[in-house]
mmCIF file of C-alpha atoms in Angstrom:
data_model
loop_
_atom_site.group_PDB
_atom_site.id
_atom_site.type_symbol
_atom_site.label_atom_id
_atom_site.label_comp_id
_atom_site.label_asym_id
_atom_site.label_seq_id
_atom_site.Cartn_x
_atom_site.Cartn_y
_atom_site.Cartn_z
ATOM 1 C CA UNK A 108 60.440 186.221 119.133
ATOM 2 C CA UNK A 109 59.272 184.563 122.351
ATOM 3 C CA UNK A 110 55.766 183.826 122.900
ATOM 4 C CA UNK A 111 54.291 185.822 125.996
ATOM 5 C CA UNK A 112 54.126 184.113 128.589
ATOM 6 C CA UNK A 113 51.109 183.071 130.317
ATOM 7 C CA UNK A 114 49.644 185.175 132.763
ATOM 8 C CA UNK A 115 46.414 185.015 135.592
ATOM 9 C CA UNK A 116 44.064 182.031 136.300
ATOM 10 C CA UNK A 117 45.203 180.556 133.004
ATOM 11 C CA UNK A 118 48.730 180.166 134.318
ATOM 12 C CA UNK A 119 47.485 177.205 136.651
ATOM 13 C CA UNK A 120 45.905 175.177 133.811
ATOM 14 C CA UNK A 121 49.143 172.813 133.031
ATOM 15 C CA UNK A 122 49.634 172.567 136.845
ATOM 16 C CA UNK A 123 45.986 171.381 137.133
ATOM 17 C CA UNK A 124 45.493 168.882 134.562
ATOM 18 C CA UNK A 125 48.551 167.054 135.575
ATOM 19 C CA UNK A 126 47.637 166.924 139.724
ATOM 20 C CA UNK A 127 44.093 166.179 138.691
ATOM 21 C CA UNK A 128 43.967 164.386 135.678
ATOM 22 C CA UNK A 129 41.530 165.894 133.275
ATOM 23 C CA UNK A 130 41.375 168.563 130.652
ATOM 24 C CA UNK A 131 40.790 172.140 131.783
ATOM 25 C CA UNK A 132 38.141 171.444 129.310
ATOM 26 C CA UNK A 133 36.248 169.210 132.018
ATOM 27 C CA UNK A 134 36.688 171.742 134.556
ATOM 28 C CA UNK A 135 35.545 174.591 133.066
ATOM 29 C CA UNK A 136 32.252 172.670 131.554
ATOM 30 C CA UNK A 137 31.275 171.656 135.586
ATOM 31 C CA UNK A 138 31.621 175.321 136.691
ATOM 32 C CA UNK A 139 29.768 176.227 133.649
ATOM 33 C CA UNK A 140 27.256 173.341 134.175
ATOM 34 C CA UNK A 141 26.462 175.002 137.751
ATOM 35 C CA UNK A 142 25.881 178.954 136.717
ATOM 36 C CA UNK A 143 24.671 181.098 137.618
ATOM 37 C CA UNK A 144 25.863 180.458 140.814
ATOM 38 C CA UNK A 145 28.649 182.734 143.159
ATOM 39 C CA UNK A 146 32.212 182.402 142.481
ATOM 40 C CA UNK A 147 33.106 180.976 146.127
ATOM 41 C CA UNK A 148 30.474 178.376 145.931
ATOM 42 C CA UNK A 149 31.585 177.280 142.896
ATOM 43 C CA UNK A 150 35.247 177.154 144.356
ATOM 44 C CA UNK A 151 33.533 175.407 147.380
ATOM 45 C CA UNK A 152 32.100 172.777 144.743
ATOM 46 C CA UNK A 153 35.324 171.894 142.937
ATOM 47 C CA UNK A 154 37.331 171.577 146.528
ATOM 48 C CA UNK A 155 34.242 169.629 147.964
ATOM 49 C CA UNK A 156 33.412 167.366 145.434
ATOM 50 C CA UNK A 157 36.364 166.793 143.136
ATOM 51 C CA UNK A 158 38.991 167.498 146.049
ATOM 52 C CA UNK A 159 40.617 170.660 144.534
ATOM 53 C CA UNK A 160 42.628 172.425 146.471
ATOM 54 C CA UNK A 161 41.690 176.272 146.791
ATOM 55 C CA UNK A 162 44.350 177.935 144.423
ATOM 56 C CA UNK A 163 43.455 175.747 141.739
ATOM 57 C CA UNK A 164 39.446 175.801 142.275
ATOM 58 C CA UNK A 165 39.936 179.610 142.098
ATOM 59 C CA UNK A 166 41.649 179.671 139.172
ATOM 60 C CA UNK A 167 39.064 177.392 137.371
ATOM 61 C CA UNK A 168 36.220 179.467 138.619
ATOM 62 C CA UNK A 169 37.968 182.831 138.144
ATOM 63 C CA UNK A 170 38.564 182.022 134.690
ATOM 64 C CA UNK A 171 35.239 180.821 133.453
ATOM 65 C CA UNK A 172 33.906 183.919 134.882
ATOM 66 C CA UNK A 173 35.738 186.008 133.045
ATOM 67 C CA UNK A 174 35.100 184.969 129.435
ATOM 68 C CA UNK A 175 31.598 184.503 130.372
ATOM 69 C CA UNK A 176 29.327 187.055 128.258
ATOM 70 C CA UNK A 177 27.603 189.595 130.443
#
């Protein structure tokens, strides 16, 4: 049986490393690195200072978020 595919901000993450370079891994520790903070500045962050575009920032950020514990 197939494996599911993958779905949401998650879907990006092969796109991502290649264009950029480094693991999601990376990525998801400088989001991290910058909480608590709001999700668009963090996406403002990533496109600023790394050169992210938006899509991808989003992704990033929307996925940290989400396995954060509340």
């Amino acid at each position: 049986m197939p494996a599911e595919p993958i779905k949401g901000p998650a879907s990006y993450f092969p796109s991502i490393e290649k264009r950029y370079g480094r693991p999601i891994a990376v990525w998801q520790q400088l989001v991290r690195d910058r909480l608590p903070a709001r999700h668009m500045d963090l996406v403002a962050m990533l496109k600023a200072e790394h050169g992210m575009g938006h899509g991808h920032a989003n992704a990033i950020v929307a996925h940290v978020l989400a396995t954060q514990a509340p």
